[in-house]
Short mmCIF file of C-alpha atoms in Angstrom, two decimals:
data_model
loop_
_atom_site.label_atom_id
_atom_site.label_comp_id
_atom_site.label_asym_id
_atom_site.label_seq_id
_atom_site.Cartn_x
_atom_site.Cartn_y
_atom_site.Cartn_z
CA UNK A 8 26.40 -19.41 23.68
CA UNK A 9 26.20 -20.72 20.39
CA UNK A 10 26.52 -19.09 17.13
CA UNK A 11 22.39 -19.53 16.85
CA UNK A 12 22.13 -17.92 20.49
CA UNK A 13 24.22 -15.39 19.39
CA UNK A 14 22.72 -14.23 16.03
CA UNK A 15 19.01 -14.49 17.86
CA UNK A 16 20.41 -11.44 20.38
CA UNK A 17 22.27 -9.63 17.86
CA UNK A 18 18.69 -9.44 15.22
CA UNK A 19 16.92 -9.08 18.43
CA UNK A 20 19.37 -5.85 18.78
CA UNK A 21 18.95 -4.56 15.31
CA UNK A 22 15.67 -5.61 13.89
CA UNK A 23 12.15 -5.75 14.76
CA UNK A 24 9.69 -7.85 13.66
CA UNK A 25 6.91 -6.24 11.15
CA UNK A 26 3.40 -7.43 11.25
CA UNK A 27 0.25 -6.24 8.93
CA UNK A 28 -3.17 -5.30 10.50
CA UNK A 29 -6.18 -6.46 8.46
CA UNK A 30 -9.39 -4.02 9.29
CA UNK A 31 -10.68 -4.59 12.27
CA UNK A 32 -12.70 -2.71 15.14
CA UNK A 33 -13.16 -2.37 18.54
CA UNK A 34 -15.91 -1.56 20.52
CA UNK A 35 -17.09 -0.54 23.83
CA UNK A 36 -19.09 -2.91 26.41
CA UNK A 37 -22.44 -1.61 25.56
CA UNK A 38 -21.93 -1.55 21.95
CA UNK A 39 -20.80 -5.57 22.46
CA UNK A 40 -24.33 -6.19 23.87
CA UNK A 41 -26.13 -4.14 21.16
CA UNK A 42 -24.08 -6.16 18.77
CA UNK A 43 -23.52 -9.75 20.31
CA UNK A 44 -26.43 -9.65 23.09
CA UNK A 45 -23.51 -10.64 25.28
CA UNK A 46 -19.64 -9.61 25.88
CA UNK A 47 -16.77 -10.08 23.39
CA UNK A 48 -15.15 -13.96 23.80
CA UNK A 49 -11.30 -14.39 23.22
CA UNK A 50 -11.12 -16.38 20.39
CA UNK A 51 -7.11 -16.19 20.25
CA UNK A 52 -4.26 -13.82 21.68
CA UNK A 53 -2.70 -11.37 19.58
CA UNK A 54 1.04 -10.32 19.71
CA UNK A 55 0.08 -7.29 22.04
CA UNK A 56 -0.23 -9.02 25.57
CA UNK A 57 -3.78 -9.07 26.89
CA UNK A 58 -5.62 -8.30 22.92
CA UNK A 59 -7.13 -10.66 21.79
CA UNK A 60 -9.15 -11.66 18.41
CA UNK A 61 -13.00 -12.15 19.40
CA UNK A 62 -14.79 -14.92 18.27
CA UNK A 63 -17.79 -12.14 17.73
CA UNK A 64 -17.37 -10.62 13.99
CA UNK A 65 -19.56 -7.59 12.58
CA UNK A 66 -19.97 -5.95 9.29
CA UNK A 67 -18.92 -2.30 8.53
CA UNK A 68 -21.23 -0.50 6.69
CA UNK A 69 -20.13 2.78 4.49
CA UNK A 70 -22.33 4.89 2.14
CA UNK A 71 -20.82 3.48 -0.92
CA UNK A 72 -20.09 -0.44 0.30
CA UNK A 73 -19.70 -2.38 2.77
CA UNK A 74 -17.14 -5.25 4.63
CA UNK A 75 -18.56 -8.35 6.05
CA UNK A 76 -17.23 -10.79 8.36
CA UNK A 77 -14.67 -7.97 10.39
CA UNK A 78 -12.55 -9.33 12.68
CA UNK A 79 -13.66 -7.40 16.29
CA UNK A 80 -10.57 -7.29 18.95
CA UNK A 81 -10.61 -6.99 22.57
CA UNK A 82 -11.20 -6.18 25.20
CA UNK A 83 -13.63 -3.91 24.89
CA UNK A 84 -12.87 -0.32 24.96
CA UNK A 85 -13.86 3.27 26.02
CA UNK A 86 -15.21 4.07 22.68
CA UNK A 87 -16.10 2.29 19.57
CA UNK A 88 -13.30 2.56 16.73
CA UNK A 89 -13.22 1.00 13.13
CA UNK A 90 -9.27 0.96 11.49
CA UNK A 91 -9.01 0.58 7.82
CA UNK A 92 -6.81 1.03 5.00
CA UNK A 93 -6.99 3.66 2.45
CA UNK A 94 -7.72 1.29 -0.08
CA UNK A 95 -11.14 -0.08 2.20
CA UNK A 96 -11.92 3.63 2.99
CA UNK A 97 -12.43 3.90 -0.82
CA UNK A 98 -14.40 1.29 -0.62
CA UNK A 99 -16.80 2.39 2.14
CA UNK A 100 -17.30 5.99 0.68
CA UNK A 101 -15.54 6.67 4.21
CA UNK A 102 -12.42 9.93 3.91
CA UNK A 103 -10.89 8.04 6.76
CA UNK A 104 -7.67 10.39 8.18
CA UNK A 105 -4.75 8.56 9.13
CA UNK A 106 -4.38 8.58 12.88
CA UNK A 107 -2.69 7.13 16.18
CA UNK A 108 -5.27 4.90 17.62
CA UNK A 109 -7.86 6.43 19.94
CA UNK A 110 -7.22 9.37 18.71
CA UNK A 111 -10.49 9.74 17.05
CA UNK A 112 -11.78 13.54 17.44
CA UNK A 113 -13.39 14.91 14.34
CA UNK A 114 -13.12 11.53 12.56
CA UNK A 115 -16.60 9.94 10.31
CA UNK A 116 -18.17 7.32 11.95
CA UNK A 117 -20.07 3.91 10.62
CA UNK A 118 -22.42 1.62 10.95
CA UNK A 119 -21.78 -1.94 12.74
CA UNK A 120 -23.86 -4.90 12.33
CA UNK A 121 -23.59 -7.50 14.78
CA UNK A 122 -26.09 -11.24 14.89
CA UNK A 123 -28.08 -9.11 17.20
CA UNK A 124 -28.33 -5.63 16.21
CA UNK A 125 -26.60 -2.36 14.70
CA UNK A 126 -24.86 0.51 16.31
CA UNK A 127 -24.03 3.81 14.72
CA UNK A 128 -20.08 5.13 15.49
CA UNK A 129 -20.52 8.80 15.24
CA UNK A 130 -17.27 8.60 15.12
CA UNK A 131 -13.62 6.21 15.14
CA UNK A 132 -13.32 5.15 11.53
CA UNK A 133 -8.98 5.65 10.89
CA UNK A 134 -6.87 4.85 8.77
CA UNK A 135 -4.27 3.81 11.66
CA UNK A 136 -1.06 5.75 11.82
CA UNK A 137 2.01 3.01 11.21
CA UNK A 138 3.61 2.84 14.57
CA UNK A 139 6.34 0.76 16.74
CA UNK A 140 5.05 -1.14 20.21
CA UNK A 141 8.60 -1.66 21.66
CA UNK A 142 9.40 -3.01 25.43
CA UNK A 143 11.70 -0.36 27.27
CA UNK A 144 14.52 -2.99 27.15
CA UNK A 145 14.34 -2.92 23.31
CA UNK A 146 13.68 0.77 22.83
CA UNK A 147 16.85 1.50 24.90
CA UNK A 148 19.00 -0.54 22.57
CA UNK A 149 17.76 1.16 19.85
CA UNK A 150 18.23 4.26 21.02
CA UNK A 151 14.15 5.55 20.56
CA UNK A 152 11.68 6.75 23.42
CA UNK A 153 7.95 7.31 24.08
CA UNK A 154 6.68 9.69 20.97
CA UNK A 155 9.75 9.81 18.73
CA UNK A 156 8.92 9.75 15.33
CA UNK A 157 11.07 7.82 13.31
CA UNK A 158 12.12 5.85 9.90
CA UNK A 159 11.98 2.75 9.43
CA UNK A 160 14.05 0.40 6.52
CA UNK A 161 12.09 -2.85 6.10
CA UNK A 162 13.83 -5.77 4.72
CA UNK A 163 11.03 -7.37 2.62
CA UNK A 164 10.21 -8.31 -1.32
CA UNK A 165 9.91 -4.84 -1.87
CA UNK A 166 12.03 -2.94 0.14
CA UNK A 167 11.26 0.81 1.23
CA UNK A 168 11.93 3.19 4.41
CA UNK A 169 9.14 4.26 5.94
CA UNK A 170 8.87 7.89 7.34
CA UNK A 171 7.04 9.53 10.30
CA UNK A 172 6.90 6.11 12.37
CA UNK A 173 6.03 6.52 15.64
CA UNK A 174 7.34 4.79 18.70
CA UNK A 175 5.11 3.94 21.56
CA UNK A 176 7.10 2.53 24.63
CA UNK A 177 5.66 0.40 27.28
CA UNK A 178 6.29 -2.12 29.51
CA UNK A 179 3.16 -4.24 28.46
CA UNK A 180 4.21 -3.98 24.67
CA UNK A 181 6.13 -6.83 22.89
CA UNK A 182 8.29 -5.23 19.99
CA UNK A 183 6.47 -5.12 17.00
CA UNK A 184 6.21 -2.90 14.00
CA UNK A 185 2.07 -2.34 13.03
CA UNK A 186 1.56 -1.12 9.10
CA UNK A 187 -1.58 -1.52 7.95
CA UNK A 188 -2.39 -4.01 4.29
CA UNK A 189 -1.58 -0.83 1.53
CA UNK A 190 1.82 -0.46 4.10
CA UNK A 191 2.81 -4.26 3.78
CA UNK A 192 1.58 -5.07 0.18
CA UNK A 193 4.00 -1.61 -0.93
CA UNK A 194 6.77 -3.27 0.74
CA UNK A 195 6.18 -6.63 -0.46
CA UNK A 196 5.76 -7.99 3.53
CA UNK A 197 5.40 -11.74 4.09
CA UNK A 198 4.96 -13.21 7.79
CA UNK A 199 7.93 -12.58 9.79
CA UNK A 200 10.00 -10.58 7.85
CA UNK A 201 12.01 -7.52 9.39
CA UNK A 202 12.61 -3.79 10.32
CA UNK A 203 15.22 -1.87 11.17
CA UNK A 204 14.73 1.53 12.75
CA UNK A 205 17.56 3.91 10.75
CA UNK A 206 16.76 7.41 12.89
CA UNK A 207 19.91 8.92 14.17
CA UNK A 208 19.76 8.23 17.86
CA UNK A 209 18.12 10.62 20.23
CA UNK B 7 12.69 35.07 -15.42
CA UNK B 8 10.24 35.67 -12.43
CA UNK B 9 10.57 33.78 -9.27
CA UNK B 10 7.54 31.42 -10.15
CA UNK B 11 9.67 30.10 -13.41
CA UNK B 12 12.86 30.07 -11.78
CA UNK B 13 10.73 28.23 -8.81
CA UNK B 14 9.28 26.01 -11.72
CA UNK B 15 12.88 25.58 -13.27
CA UNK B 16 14.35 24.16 -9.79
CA UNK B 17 11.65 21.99 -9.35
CA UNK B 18 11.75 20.10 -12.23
CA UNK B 19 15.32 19.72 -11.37
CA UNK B 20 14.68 18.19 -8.12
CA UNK B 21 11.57 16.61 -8.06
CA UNK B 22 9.20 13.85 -10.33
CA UNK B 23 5.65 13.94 -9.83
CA UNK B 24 4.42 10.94 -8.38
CA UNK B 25 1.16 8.87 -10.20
CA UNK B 26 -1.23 6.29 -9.15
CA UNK B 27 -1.79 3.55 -11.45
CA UNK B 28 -5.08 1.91 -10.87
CA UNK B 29 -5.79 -2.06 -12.04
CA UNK B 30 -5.59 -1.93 -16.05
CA UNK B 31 -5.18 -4.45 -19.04
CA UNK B 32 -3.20 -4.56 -21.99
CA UNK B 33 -4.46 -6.39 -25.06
CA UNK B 34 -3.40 -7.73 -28.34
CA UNK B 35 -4.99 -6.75 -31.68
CA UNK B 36 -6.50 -10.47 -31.77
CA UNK B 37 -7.70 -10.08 -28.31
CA UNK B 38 -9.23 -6.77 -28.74
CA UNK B 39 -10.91 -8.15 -31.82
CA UNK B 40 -12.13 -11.36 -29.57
CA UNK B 41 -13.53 -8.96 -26.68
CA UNK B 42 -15.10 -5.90 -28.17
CA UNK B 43 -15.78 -7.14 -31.88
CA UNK B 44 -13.54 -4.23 -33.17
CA UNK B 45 -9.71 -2.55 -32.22
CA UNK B 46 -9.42 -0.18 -29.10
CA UNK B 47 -10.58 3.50 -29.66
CA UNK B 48 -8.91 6.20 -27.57
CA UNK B 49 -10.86 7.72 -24.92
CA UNK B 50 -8.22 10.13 -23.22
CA UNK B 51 -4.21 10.32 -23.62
CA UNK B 52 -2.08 9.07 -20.39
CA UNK B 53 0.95 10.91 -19.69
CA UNK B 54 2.92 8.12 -21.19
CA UNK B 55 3.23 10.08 -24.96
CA UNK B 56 1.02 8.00 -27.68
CA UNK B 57 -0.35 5.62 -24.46
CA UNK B 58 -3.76 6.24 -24.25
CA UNK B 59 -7.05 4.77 -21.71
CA UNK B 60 -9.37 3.03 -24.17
CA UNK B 61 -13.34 3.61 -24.02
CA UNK B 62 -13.43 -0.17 -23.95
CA UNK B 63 -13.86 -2.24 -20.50
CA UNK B 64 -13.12 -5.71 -19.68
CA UNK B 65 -14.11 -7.75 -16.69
CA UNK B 66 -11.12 -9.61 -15.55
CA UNK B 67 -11.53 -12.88 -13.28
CA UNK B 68 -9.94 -15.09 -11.07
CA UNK B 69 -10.21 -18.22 -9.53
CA UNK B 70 -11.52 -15.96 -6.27
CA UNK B 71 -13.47 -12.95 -7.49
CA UNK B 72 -13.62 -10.70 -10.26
CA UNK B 73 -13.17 -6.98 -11.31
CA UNK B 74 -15.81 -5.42 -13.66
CA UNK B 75 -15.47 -2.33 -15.90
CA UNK B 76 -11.54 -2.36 -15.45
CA UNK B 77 -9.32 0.10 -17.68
CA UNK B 78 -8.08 -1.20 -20.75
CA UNK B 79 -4.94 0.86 -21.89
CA UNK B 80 -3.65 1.52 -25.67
CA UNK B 81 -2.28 1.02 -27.88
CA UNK B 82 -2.47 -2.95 -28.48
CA UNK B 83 0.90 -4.31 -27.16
CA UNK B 84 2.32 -7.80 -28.47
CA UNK B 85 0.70 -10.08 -25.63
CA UNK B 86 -1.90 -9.40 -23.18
CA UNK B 87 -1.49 -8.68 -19.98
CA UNK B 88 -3.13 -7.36 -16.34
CA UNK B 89 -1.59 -5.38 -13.74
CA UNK B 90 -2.74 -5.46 -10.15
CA UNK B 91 -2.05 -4.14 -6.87
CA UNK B 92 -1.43 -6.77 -4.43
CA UNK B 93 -4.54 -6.07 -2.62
CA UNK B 94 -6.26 -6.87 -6.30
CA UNK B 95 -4.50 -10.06 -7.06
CA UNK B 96 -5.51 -11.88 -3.61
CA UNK B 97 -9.66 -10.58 -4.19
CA UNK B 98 -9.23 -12.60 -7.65
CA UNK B 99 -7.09 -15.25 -5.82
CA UNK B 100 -4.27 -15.29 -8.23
CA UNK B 101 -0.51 -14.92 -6.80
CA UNK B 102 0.60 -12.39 -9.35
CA UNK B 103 4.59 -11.83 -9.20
CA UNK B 104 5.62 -8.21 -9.01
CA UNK B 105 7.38 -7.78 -12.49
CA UNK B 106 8.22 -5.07 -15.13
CA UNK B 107 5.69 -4.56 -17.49
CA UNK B 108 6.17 -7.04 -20.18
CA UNK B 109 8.46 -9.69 -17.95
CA UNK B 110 5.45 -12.43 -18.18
CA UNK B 111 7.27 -15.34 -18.55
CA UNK B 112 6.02 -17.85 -15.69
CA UNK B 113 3.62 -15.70 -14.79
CA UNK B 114 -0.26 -16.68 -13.66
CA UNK B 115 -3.07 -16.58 -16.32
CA UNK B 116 -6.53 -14.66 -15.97
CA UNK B 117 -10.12 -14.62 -18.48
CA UNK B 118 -10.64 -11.32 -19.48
CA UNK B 119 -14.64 -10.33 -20.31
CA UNK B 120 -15.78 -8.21 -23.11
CA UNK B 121 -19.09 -7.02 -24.33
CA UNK B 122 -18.23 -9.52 -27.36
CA UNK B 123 -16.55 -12.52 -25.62
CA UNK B 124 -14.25 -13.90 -23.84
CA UNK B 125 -9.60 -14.40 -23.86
CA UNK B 126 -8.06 -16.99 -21.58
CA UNK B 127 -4.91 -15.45 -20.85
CA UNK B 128 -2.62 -18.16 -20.34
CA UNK B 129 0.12 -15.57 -18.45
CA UNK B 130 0.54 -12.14 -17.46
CA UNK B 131 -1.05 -10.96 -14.63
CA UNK B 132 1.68 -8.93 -12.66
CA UNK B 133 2.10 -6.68 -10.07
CA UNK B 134 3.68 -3.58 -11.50
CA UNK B 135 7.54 -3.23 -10.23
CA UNK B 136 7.21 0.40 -9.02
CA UNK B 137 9.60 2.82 -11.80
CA UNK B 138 10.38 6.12 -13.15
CA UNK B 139 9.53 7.25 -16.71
CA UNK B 140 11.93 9.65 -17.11
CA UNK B 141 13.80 11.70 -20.17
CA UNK B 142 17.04 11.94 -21.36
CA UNK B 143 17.35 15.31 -20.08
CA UNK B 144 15.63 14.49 -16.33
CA UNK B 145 17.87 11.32 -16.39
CA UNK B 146 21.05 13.95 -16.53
CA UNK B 147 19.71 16.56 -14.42
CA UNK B 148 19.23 14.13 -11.88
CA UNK B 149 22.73 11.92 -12.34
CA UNK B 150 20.55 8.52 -13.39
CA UNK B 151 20.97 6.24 -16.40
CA UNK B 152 18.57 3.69 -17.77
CA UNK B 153 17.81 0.32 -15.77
CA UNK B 154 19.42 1.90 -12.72
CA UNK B 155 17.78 1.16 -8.89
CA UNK B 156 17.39 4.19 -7.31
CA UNK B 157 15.70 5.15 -4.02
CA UNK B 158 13.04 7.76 -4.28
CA UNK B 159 11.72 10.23 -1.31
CA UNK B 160 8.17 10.66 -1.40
CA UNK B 161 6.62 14.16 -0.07
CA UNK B 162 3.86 13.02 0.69
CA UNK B 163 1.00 12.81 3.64
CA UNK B 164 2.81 9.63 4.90
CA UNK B 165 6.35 9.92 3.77
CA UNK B 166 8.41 7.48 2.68
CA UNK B 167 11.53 6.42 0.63
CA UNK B 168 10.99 3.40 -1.79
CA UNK B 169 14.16 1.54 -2.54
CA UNK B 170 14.04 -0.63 -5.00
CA UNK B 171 12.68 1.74 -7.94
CA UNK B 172 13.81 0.78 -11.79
CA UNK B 173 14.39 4.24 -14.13
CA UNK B 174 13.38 3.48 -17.45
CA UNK B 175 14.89 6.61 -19.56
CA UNK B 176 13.38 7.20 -22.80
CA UNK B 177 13.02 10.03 -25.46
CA UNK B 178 9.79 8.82 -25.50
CA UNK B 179 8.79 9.51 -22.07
CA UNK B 180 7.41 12.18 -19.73
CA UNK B 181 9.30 12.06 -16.09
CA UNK B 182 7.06 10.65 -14.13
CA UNK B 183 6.98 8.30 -11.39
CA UNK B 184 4.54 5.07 -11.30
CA UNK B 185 3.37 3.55 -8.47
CA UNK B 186 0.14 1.21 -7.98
CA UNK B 187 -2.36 1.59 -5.90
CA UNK B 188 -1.22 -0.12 -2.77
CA UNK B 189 2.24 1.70 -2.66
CA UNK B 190 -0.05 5.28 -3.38
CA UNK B 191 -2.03 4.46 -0.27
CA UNK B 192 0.78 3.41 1.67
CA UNK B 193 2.54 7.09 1.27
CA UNK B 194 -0.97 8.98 1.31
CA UNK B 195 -0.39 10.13 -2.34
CA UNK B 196 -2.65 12.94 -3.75
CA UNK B 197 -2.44 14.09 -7.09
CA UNK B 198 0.39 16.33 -8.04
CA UNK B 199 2.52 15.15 -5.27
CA UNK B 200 5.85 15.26 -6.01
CA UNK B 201 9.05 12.42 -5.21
CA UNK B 202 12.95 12.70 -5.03
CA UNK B 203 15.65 10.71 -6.10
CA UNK B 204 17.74 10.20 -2.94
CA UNK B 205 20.10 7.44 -4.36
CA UNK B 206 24.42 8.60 -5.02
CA UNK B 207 24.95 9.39 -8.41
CA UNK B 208 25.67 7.51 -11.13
#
């Protein structure tokens, strides 16, 4: 092994990588025809294996504004969901409440406009909770399982620790940190920079 | 003493309340002149003492977008300048540097709007560098001198600690902590929420 080899497993120990999740929504397959007239169409993957960014985009529509232009993921889903920021909630006239994805009991809903018609969410518009995909492998050299809540010290432009993360193990994950745009702009986060999760073990 | 003072006592000990900062602009004498065809009047006082929001509005703009009706703060300062979140600066497409306030040098320009004209700023649009105002007295309670980095615990909906955080100690001060609008969303802040300094002491 070199000394590159080597400091790629040790970061690969300690660190994981952050990313930033612009609004986006997903939908279910019926909602994809009212929108599209036809199913969502990969447009490229994202870093969770099997989502992908659809080529289809729709515009969220709140009482007070709306976003054109939202990026849609797939594939589609059981229900229809719409994941802001805070700061976009505002913008909507939407009292979003922060929550894990798919949880989205007792949440306001929206209206999406798609190229070939609308559909009204009765529900699914969260602000996502920040949360940890992590591959068994990694979350075992880290010391974190399936639920734990966490912190998390980013090493960005800004740097904070981020409290009540949550950890979501799974075989199909690769290890990512999710914030949404208010998460990475407070910590100054730029493409590829780090976490490190600073929880006692469990 | 009752419990509620001695409660009140211990808390100011401990904690700083927390507030949001939304986008705002400083001005000049000159430049108020130039926008609004007279100086700034106060509208309401800010918790900063003799800092005050003005009844005036600008519209500032950027190569990208623009912001109408934005806060102009008082009094007139030696140069003009804009503070944004991050979230702001890339609607108006202008890579604003977080800085103190007043740390302009080499910073990116912006035209501010008035009812009576227009200012080409040549520099200062920043993104805040989150701080504490903070007296004398706080600054000894809590073991912290001016210009030192602390870390600071929020208690908030979405907890967090931000490293990182300049105390700027002052006679001239209330103790309070300033965030923009970005880092507020990112640790769910309402009003009256309350942070902690979790650095070593001094």
């Amino acid at each position: 092994m070199n000394y590159e080899t080597i400091a790629q497993a040790v970061l690969k120990r300690i660190f994981i990588e952050l990313e930033a999740s612009g609004r986006h929504v997903h939908v279910t397959k019926e909602q994809a025809l009212a929108l599209f007239g036809h199913p969502l169409t990969p447009k490229r993957p994202l870093s969770q294996p099997g989502q992908y960014l659809a080529n289809e985009r729709v515009t969220v529509m709140g009482p007070k504004g709306e976003f054109q232009n939202v990026a849609v993921l797939g594939p589609e889903r059981k229900a229809g969901q719409v994941e802001l920021s805070m700061t976009d909630a505002r913008t909507l006239g939407i009292s979003a409440p922060v929550r894990q994805s798919g949880d989205i009991e007792n949440t306001p809903g929206a209206t999406l406009r798609g190229e070939m018609g609308e559909v009204q969410l009765p529900q699914g518009v969260i602000v996502a909770k920040r949360h940890i995909h992590i591959t068994p492998e990694d979350a075992e050299k880290m010391g974190v399982t399936d639920k734990q809540i966490v912190k998390l010290q980013t090493y960005t432009s800004r740097p904070l620790v981020f409290d009540d993360v949550v950890v979501r193990v799974s075989p199909d994950f690769q290890s990512y940190v999710h914030l949404d745009y208010d998460e990475a702009n407070a910590c100054g986060f730029q493409t590829g920079d780090l976490g490190r999760i600073v929880c006692e073990r469990s």
